[in-house]
PDB file of C-alpha atoms in Angstrom:
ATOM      1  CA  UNK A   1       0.000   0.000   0.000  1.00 37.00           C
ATOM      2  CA  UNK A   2       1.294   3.448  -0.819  1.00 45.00           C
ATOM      3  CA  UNK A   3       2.494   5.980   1.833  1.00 49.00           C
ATOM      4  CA  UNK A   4      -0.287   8.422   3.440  1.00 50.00           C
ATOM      5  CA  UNK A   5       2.084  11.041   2.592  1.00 62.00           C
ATOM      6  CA  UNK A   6       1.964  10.239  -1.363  1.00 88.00           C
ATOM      7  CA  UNK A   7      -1.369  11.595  -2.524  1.00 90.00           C
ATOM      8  CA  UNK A   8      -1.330  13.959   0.171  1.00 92.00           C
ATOM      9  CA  UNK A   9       1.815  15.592  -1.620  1.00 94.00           C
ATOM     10  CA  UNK A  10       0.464  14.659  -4.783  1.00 96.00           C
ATOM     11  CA  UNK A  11      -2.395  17.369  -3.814  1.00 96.00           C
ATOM     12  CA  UNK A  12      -0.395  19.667  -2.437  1.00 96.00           C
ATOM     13  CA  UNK A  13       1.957  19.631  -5.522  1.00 97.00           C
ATOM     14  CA  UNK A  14      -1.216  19.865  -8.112  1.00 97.00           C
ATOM     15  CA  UNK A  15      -2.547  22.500  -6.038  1.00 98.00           C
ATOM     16  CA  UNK A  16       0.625  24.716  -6.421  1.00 98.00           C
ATOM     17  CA  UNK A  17       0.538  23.913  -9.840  1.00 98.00           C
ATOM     18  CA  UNK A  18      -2.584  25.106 -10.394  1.00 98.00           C
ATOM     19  CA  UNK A  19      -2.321  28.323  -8.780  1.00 98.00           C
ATOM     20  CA  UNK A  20       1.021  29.406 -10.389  1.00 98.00           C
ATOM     21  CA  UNK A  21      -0.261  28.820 -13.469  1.00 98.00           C
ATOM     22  CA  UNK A  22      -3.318  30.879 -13.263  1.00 97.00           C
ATOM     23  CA  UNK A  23      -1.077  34.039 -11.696  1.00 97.00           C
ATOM     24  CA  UNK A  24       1.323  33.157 -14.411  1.00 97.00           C
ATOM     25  CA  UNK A  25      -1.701  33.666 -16.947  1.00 96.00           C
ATOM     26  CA  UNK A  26      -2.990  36.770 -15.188  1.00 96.00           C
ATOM     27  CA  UNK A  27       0.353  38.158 -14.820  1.00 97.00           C
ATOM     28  CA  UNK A  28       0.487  37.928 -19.037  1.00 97.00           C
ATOM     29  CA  UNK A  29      -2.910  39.315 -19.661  1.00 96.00           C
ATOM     30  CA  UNK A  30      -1.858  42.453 -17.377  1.00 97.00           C
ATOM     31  CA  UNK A  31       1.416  42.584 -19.452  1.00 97.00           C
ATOM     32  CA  UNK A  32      -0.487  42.365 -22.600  1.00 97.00           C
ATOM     33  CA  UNK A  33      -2.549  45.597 -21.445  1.00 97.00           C
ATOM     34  CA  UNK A  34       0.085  47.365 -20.431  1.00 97.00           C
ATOM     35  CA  UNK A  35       2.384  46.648 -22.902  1.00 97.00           C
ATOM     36  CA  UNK A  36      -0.388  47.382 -25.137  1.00 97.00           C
ATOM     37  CA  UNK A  37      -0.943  50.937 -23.783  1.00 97.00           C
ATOM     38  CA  UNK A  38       2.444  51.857 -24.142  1.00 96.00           C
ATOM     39  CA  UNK A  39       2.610  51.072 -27.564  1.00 96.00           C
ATOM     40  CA  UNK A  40      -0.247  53.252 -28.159  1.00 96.00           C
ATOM     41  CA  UNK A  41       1.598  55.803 -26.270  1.00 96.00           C
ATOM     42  CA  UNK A  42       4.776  55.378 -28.364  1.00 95.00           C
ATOM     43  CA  UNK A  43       2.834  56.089 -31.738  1.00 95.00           C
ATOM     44  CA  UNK A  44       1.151  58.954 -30.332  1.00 96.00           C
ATOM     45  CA  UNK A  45       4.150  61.013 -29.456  1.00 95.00           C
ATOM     46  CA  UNK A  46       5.702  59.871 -32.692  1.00 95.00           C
ATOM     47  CA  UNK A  47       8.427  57.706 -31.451  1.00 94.00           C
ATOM     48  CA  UNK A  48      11.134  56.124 -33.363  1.00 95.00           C
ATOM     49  CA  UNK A  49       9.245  52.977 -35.582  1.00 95.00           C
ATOM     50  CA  UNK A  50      12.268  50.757 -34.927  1.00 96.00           C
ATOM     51  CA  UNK A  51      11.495  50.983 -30.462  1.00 95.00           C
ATOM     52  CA  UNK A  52       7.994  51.124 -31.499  1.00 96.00           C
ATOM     53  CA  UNK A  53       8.323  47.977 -33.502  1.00 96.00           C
ATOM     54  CA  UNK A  54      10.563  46.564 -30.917  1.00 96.00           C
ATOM     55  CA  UNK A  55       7.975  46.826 -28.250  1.00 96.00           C
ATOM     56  CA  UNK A  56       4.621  45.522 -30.596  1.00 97.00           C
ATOM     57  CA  UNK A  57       7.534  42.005 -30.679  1.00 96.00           C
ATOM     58  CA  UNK A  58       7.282  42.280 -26.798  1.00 95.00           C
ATOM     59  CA  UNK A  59       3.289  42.331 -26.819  1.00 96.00           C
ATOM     60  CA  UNK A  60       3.275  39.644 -29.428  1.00 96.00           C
ATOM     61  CA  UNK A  61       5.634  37.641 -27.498  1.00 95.00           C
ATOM     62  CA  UNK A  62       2.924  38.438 -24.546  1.00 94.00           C
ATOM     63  CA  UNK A  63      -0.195  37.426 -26.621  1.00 96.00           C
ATOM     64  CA  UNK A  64       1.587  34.035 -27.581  1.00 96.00           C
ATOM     65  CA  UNK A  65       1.998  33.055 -23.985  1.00 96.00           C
ATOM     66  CA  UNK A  66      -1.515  33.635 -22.795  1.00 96.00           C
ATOM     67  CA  UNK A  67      -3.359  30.889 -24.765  1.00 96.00           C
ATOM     68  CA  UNK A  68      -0.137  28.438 -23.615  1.00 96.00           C
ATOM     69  CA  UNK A  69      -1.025  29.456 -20.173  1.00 97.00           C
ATOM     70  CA  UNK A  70      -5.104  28.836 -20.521  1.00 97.00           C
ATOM     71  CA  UNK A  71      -4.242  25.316 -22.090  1.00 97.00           C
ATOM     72  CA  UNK A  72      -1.389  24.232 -19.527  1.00 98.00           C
ATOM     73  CA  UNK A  73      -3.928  25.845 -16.501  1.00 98.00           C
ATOM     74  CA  UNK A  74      -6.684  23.197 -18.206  1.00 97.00           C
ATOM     75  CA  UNK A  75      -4.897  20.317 -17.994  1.00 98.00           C
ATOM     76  CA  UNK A  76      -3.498  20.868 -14.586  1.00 98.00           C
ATOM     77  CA  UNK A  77      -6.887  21.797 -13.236  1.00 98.00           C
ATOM     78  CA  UNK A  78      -8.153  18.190 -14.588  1.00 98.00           C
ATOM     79  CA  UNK A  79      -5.626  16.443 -12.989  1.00 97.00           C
ATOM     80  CA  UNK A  80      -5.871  18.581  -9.654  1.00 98.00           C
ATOM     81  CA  UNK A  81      -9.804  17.419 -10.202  1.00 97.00           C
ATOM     82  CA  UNK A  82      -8.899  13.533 -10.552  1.00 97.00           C
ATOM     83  CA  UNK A  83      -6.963  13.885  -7.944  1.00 97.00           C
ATOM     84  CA  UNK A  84      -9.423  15.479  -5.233  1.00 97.00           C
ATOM     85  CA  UNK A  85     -11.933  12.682  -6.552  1.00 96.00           C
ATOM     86  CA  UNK A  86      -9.525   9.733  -6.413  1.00 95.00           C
ATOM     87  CA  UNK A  87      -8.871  11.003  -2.903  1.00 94.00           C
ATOM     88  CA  UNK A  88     -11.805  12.264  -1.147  1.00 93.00           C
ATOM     89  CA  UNK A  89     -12.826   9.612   0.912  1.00 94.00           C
ATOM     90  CA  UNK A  90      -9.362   9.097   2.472  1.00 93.00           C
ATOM     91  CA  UNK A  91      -8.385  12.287   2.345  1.00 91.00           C
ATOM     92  CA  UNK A  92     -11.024  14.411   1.617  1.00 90.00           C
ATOM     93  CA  UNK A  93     -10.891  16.115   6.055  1.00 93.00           C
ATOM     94  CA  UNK A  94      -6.996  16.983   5.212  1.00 93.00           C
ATOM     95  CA  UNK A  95      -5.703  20.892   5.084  1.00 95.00           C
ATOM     96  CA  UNK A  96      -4.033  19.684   1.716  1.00 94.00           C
ATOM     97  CA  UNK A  97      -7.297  18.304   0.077  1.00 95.00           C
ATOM     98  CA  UNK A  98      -8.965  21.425   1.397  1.00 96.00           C
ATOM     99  CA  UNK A  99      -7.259  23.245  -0.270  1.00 96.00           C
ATOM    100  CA  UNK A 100      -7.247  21.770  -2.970  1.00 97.00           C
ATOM    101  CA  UNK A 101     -10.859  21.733  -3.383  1.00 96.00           C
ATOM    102  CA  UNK A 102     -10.854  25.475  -2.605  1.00 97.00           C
ATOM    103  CA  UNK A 103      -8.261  26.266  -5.778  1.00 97.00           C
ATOM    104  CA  UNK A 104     -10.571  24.501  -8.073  1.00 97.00           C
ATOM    105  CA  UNK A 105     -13.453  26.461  -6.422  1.00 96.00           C
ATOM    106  CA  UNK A 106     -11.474  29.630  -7.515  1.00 96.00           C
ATOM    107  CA  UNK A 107      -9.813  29.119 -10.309  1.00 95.00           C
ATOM    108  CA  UNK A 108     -11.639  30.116 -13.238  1.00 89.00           C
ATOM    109  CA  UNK A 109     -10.986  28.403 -16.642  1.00 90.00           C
ATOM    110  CA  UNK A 110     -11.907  30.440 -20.142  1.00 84.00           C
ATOM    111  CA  UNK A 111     -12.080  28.974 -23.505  1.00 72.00           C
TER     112      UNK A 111
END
């Protein structure tokens, strides 16, 4: 029989997962917006094209990342969801399945 500890880590591992991915994902759509605005910025005071062109390849590079982010955040919020079920009745009173449950309460998946 497997250690207690295993799928106890195993949900505290997934959970982490989870939730660095989504702040990872947030953190790119606020980059996106920003990065966006100061592009906008750039062409209205009539900036040099090359910098301006150099920073639309640094929102680009931004846009790229967030649909990466939304299909890695997927997949680790089905496995975090296996995991929780797989586990419930054995762990299901733990802090780590807790809060596990909680991060898939709050996480919030997009298309």
């Amino acid at each position: 029989m497997a250690s207690a500890s295993g799928p106890k880590r195993q949900l505290y591992i997934k959970t982490g997962v989870v939730k660095r991915i989504a702040k990872e994902k947030k953190m790119y759509e606020k980059e996106v917006m920003d990065q966006g605005a100061k592009v906008e910025k750039m062409k209205e005071d009539g900036k040099d094209e090359h910098d301006v062109n150099k920073q639309i390849e640094v929102l680009e590079e931004s846009k790229i990342m967030i649909p990466d982010c939304k299909r890695r955040l997927k997949t680790a919020y089905a496995d975090l969801t296996n995991l929780v079920e797989e586990t419930k009745e054995e762990f299901g009173e733990t802090e780590e399945h807790k809060n596990a449950r909680e991060m898939l309460k709050t996480t919030v998946l997009e298309d």
